[in-house]
Tab-separated table of C-alpha atoms and ligand atoms in Angstrom:
chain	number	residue	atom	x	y	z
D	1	UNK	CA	-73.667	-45.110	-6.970
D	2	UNK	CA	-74.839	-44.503	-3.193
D	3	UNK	CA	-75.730	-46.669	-0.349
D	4	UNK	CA	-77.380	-45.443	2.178
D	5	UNK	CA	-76.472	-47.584	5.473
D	6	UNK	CA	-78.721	-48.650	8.182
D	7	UNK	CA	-78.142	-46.838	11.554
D	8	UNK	CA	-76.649	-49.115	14.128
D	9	UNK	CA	-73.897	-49.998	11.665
D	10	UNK	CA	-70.929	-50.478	13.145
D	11	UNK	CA	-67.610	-49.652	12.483
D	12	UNK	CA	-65.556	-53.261	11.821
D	13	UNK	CA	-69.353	-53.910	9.558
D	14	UNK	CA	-68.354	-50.765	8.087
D	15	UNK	CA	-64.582	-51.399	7.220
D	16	UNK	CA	-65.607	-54.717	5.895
D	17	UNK	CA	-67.886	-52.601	3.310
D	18	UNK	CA	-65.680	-50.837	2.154
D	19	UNK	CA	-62.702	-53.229	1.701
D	20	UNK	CA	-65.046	-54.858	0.011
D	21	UNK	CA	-65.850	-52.846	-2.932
D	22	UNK	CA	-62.568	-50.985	-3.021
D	23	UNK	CA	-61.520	-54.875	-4.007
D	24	UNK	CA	-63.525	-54.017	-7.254
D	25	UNK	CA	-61.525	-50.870	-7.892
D	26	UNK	CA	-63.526	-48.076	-6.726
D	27	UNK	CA	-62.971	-45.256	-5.040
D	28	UNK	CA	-64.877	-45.145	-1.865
D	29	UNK	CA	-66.143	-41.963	0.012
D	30	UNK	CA	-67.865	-42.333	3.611
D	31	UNK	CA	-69.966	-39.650	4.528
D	32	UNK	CA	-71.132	-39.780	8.455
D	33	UNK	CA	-74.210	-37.759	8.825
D	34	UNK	CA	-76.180	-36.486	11.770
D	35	UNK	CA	-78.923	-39.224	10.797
D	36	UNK	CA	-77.458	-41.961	8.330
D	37	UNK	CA	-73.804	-42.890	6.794
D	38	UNK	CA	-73.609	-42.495	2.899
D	39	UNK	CA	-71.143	-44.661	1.484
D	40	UNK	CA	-70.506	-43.096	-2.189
D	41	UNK	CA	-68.673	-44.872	-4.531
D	42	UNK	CA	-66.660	-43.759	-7.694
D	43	UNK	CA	-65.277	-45.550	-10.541
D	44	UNK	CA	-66.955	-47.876	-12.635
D	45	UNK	CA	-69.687	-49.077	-11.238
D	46	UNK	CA	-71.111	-51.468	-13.652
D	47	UNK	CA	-69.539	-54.200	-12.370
D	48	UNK	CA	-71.797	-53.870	-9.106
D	49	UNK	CA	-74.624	-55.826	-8.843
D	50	UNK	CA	-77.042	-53.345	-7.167
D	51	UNK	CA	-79.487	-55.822	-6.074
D	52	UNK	CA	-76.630	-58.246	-4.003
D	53	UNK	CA	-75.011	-55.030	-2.682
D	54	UNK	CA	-79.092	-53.827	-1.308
D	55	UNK	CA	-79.258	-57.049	-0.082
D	56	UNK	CA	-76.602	-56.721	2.149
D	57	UNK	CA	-77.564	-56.517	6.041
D	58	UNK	CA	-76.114	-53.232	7.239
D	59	UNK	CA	-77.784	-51.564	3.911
D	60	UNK	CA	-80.994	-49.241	3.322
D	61	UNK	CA	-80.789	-48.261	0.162
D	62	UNK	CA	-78.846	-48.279	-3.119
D	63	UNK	CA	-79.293	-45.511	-5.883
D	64	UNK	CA	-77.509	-45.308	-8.714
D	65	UNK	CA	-76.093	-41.017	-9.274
D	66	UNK	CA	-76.791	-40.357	-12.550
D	67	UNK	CA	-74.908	-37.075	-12.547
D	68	UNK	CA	-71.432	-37.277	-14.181
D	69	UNK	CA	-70.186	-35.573	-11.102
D	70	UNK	CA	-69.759	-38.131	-7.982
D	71	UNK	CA	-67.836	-36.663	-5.327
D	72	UNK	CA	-68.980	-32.954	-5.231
D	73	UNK	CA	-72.686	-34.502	-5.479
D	74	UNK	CA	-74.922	-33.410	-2.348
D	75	UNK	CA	-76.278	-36.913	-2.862
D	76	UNK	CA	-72.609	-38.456	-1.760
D	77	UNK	CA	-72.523	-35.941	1.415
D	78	UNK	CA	-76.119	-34.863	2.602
D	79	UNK	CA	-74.450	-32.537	5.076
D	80	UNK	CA	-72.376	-29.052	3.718
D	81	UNK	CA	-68.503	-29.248	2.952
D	82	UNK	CA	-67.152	-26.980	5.685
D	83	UNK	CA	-63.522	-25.991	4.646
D	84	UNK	CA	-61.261	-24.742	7.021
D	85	UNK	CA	-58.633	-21.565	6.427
D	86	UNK	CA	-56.582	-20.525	9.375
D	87	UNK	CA	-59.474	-19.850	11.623
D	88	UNK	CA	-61.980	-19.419	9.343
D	89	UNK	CA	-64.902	-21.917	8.584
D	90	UNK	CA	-66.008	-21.861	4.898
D	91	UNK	CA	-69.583	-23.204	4.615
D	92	UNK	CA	-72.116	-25.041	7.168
D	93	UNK	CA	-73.785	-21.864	7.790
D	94	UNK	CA	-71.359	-19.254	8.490
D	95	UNK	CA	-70.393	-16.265	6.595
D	96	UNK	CA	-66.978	-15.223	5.015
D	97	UNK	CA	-66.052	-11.991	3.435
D	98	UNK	CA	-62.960	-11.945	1.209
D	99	UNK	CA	-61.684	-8.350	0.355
D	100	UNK	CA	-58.869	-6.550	-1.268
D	101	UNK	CA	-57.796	-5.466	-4.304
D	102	UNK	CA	-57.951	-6.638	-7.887
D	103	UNK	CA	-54.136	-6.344	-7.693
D	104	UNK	CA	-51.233	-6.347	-5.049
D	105	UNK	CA	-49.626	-2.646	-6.368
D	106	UNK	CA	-47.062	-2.810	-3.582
D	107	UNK	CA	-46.490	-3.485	0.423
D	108	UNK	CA	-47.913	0.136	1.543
D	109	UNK	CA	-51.450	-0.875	-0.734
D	110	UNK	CA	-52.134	-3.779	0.108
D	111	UNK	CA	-51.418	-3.837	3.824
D	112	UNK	CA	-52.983	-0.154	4.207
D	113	UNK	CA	-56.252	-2.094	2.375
D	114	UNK	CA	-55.676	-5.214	4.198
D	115	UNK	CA	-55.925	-3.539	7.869
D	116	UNK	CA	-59.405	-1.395	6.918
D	117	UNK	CA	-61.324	-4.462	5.320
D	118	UNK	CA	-60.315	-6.484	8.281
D	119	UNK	CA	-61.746	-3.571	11.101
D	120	UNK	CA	-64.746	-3.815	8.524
D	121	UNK	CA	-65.229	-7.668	9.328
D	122	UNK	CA	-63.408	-8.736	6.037
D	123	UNK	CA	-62.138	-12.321	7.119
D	124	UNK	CA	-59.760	-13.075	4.672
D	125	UNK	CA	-57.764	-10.425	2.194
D	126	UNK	CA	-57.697	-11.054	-1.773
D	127	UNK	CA	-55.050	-9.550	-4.109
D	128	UNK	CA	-53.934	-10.532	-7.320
D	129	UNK	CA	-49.962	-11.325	-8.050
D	130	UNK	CA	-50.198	-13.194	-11.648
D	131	UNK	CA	-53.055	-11.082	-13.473
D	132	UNK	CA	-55.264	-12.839	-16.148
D	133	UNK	CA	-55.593	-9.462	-18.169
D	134	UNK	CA	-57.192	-9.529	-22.086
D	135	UNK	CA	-54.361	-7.098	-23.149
D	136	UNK	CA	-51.041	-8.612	-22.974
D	137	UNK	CA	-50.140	-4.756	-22.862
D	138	UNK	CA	-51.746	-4.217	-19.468
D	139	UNK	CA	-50.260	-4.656	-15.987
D	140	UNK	CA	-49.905	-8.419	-14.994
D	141	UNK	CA	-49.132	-8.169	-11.671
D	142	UNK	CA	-45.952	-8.284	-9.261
D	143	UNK	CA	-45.747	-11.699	-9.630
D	144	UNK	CA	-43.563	-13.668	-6.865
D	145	UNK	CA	-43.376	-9.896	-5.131
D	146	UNK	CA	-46.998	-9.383	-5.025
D	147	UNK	CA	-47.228	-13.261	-2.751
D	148	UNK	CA	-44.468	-11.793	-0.869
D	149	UNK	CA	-46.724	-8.398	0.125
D	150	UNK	CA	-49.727	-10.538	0.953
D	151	UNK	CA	-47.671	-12.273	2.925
D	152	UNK	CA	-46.651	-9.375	4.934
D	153	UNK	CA	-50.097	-7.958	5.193
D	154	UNK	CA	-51.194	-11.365	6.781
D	155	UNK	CA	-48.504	-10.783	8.905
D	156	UNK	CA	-49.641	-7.760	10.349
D	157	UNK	CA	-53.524	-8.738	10.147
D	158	UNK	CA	-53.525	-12.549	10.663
D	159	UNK	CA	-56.349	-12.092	8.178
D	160	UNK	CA	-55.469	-15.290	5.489
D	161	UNK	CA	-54.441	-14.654	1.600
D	162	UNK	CA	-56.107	-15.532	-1.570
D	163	UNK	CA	-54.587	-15.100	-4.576
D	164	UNK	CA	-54.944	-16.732	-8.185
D	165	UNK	CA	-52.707	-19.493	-9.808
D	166	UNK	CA	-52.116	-19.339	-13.865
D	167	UNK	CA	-49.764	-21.729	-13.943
D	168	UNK	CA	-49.196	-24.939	-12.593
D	169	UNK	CA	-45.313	-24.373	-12.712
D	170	UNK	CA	-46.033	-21.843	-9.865
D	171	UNK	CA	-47.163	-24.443	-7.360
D	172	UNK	CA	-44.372	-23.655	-5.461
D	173	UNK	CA	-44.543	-19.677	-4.905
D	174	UNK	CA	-47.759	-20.578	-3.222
D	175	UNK	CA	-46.708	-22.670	-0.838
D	176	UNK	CA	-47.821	-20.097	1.949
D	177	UNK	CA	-50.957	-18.398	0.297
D	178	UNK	CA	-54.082	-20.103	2.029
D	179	UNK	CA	-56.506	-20.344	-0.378
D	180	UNK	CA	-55.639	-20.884	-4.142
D	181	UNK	CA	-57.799	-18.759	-6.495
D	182	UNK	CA	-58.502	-21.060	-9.761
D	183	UNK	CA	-60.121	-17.677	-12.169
D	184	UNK	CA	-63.256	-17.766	-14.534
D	185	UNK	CA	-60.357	-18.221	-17.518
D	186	UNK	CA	-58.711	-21.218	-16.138
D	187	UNK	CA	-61.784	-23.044	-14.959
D	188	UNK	CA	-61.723	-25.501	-17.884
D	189	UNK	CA	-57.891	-25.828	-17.495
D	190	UNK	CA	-57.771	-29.353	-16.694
D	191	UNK	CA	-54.102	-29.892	-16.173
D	192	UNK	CA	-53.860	-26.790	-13.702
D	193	UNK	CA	-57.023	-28.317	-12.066
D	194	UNK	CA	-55.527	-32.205	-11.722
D	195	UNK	CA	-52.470	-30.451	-10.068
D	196	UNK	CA	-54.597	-28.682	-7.568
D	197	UNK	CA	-55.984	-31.927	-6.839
D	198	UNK	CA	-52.320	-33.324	-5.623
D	199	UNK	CA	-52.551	-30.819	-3.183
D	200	UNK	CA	-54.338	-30.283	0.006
D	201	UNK	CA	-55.169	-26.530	-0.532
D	202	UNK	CA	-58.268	-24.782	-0.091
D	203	UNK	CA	-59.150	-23.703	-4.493
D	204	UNK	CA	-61.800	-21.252	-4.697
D	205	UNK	CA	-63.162	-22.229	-8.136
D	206	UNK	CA	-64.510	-19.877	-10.407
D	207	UNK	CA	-67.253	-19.849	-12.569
D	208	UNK	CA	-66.000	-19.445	-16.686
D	209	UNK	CA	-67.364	-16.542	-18.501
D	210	UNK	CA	-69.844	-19.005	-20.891
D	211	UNK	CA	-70.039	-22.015	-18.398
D	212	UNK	CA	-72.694	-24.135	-17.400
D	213	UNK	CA	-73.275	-24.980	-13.794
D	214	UNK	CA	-72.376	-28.847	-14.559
D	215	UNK	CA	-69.121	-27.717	-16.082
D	216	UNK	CA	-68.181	-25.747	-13.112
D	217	UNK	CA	-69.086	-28.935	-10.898
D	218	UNK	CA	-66.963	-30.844	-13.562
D	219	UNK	CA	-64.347	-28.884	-12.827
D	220	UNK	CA	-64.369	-29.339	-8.979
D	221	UNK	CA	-64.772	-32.771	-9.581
D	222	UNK	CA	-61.209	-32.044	-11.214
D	223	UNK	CA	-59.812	-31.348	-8.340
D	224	UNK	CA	-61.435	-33.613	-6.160
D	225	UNK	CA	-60.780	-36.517	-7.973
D	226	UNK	CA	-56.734	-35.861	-7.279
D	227	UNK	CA	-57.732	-36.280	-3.509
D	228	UNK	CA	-58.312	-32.925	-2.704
D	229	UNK	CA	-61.870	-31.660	-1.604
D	230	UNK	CA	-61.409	-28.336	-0.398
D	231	UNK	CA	-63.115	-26.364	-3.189
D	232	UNK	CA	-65.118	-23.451	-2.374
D	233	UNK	CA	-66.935	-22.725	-5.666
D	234	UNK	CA	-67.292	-19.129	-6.642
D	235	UNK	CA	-70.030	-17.304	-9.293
D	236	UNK	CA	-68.831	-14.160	-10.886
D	237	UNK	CA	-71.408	-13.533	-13.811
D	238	UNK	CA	-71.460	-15.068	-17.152
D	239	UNK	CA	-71.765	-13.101	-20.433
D	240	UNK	CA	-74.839	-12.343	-21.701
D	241	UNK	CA	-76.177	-9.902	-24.345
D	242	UNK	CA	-76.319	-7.052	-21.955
D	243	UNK	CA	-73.670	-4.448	-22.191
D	244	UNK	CA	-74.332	-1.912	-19.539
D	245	UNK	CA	-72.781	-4.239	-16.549
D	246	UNK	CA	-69.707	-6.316	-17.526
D	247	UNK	CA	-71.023	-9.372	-16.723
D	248	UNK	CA	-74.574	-10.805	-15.606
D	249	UNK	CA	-74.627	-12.259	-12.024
D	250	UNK	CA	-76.237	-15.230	-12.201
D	251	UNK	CA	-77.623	-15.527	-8.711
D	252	UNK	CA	-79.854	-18.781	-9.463
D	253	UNK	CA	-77.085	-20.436	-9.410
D	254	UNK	CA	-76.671	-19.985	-5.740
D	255	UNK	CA	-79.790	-22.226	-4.391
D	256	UNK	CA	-79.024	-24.401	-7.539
D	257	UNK	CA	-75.559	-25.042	-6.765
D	258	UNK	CA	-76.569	-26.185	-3.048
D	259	UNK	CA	-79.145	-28.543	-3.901
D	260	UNK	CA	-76.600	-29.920	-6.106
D	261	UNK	CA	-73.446	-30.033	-4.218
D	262	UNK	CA	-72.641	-29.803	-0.860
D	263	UNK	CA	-69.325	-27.699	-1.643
D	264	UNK	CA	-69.477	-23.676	-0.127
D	265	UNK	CA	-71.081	-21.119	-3.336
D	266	UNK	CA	-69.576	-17.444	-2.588
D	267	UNK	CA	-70.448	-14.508	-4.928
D	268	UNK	CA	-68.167	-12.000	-6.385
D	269	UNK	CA	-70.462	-9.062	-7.606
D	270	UNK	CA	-67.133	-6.805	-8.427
D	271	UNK	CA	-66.411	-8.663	-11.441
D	272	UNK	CA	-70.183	-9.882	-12.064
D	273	UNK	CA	-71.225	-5.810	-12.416
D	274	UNK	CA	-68.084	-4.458	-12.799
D	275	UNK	CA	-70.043	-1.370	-11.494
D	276	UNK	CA	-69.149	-0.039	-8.367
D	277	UNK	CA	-72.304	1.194	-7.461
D	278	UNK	CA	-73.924	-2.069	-8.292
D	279	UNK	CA	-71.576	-4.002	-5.638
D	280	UNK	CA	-73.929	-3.324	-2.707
D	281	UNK	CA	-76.998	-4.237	-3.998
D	282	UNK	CA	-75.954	-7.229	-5.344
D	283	UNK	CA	-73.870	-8.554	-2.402
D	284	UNK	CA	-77.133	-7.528	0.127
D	285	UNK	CA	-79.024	-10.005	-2.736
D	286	UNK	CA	-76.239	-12.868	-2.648
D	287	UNK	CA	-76.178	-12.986	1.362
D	288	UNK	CA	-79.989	-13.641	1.327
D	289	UNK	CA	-80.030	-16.009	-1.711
D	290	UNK	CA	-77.984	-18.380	0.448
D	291	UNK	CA	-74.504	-17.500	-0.862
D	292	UNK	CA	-71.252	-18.658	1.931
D	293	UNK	CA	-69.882	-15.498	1.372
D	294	UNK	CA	-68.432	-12.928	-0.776
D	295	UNK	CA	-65.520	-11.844	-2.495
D	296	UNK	CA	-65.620	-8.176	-3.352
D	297	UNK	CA	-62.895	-5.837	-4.323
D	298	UNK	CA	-62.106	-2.761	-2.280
D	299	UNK	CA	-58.985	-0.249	-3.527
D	300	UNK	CA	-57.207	2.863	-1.206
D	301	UNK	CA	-57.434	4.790	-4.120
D	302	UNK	CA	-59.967	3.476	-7.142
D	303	UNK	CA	-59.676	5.916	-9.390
D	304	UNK	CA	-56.007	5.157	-9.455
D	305	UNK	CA	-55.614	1.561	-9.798
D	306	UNK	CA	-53.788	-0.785	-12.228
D	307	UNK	CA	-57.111	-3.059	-12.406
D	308	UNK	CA	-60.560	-3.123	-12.039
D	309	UNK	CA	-60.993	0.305	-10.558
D	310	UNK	CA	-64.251	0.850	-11.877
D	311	UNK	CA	-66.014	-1.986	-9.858
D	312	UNK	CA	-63.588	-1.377	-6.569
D	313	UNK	CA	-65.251	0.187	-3.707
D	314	UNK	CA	-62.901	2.371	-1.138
D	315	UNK	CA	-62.703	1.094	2.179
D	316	UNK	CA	-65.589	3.272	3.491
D	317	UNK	CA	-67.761	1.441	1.413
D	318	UNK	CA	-66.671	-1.884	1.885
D	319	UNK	CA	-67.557	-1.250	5.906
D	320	UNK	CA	-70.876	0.089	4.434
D	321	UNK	CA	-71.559	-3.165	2.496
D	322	UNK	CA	-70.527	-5.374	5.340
D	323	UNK	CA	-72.710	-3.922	7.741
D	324	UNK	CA	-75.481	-4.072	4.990
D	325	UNK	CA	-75.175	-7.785	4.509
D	326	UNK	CA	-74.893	-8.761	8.030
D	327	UNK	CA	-78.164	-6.927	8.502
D	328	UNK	CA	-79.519	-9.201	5.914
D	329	UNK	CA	-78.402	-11.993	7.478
D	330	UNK	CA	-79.461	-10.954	10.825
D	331	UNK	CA	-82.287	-10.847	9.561
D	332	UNK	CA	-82.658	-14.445	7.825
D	333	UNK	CA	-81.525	-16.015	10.880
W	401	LIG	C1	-60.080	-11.922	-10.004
W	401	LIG	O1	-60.780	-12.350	-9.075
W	401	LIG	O2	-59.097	-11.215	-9.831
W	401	LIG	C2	-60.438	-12.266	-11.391
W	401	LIG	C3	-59.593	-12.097	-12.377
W	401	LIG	O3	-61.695	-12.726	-11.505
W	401	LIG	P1	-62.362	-13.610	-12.663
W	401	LIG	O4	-61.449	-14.787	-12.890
W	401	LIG	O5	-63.677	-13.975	-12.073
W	401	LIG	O6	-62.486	-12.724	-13.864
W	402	LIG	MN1	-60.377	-7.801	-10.806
């Protein structure tokens, strides 16, 4: 349920609100807009008598949100979610690139990577320590040592780290990584996700292989339910019948995801193609569908790598891609 308040509210009328129906055991979210305050409320709302609570002086409006997600609804906070990383703004209209590779292979990789994207505007560097891979015989990262070489290429770059979480028992190896990567097969992993929500972390959420937008809101709602609301939602393809690209980029889901939330919506064509040659076009498509940002991965040495190499660009065209998309944005603006 929403009300919408009249302007001219004040604050003590405001405080009394809220008291007021956190008394019946809801969770109350105030959202001050440029032109009106939305006071959301979560929990069970039944036992609100709509009519008494439109009746109220300071109120416009009262709609009941029929969506089963409350507080990542657009309708709870008009205005974007802008999360903040180290310097950089997530969402409200600016534009983040997150680079790096698939996995952290060691210090000389990842920094070496780390120090191109950022000369190539990257503004924060990806890597992965604890790999989700489909073979259990495959290479599943450095682990505790690949956090540790992030770490040191953030040190050199001041460009912030995002890396992905498997397991909830190794909350505290990420202490120091600055944006918590939740991947496409842990989305529905609702213990993992509650955790997340007991801490104050910017997740970047990604979209399962076979889920539905509502799920994936679902899932943020996860998180933001524990208290935590800095989730930057991420779509990587879903499966499909079609073979010749690894996944199918569901860009739709950009302009659908932003009338329905007001949470950031970055694109990761690397694993959406998982086509190298299909990165560019797609990220020049996701900057001018509305997308925040995008996460794309970019190896020293593709050919070579211990992941993903086939949809890694090198370096050189990562700075090609950049310029690309902030053309098309240029452009938009
Ligand atoms: C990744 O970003 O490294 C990754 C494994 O992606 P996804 O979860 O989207 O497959
Ligand atoms: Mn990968």
């Amino acid at each position: 349920m929403i009300a919408i308040l009249k302007s001219g509210t004040n604050a003590e009328q405001l405080e009394n609100l809220t008291e007021w129906l956190k008394a019946q055991g809801l969770t109350v979210h105030i959202s001050n807009g440029k032109f009106q305050t939305v006071v959301g409320l979560v929990g069970d709302t039944s036992k609100i008598d709509a009519d008494l609570l439109s009746s109220l002086e300071i109120v416009e409006s009262v709609t009941r949100v029929s969506e089963p997600f409350k507080s990542a609804n657009r309708k709870f906070h008009p205005d974007d979610s802008v999360i903040s990383v180290g310097d950089c703004k997530v969402g409200g209209g600016s534009f983040n690139f997150i680079a790096g590779p698939c996995s952290v292979e060691s210090k000389e990789q990842v920094c070496g990577i780390a120090e191109s994207i950022k000369a190539s505007g990257a503004t924060m560097l990806r890597g992965g320590a604890f790999k989700p891979r489909t073979s259990p015989y495959d290479f599943q990262g450095l682990k505790a040592d690949g956090i540790e070489y992030l770490l040191e290429a953030k040190k050199i770059t001041g460009l912030p780290i995002v890396t992905e979480i498997m397991n909830a028992n190794h909350l505290s190896m990420f202490e120091a990584v600055d944006v918590i990567q939740v991947g496409a097969r842990n989305m529905q992993n609702f213990e993992l996700l509650k955790e997340l929500g007991r801490t104050n972390k910017p997740i970047l959420l990604k979209r399962g292989l076979a889920n539905t937008l509502k799920e994936l809101l679902m899932s943020a709602e996860y998180i933001m339910a524990g208290g935590n609301e800095n989730v930057i939602l991420c779509e990587r393809g879903i499966r499909t019948f079609e073979t010749y690209t690894r996944n199918t980029l569901d860009l739709s889901a950009v302009p659908m995801l932003k009338e329905l939330t007001h949470l950031p919506v970055i694109v990761d064509p690397s694993h959406a193609t998982g086509v190298s040659k299909l990165v560019k076009p797609m990220a020049l498509a996701a900057a001018a569908c509305g997308a925040d940002g995008l996460m794309i991965e970019v190896h020293n040495n593709p050919r070579q790598a211990l992941c993903d190499g086939a949809q890694s660009l090198t370096p050189e065209q990562f700075d090609d891609v950049a310029s690309a998309v902030k053309r098309v944005l240029a452009a938009l603006s």
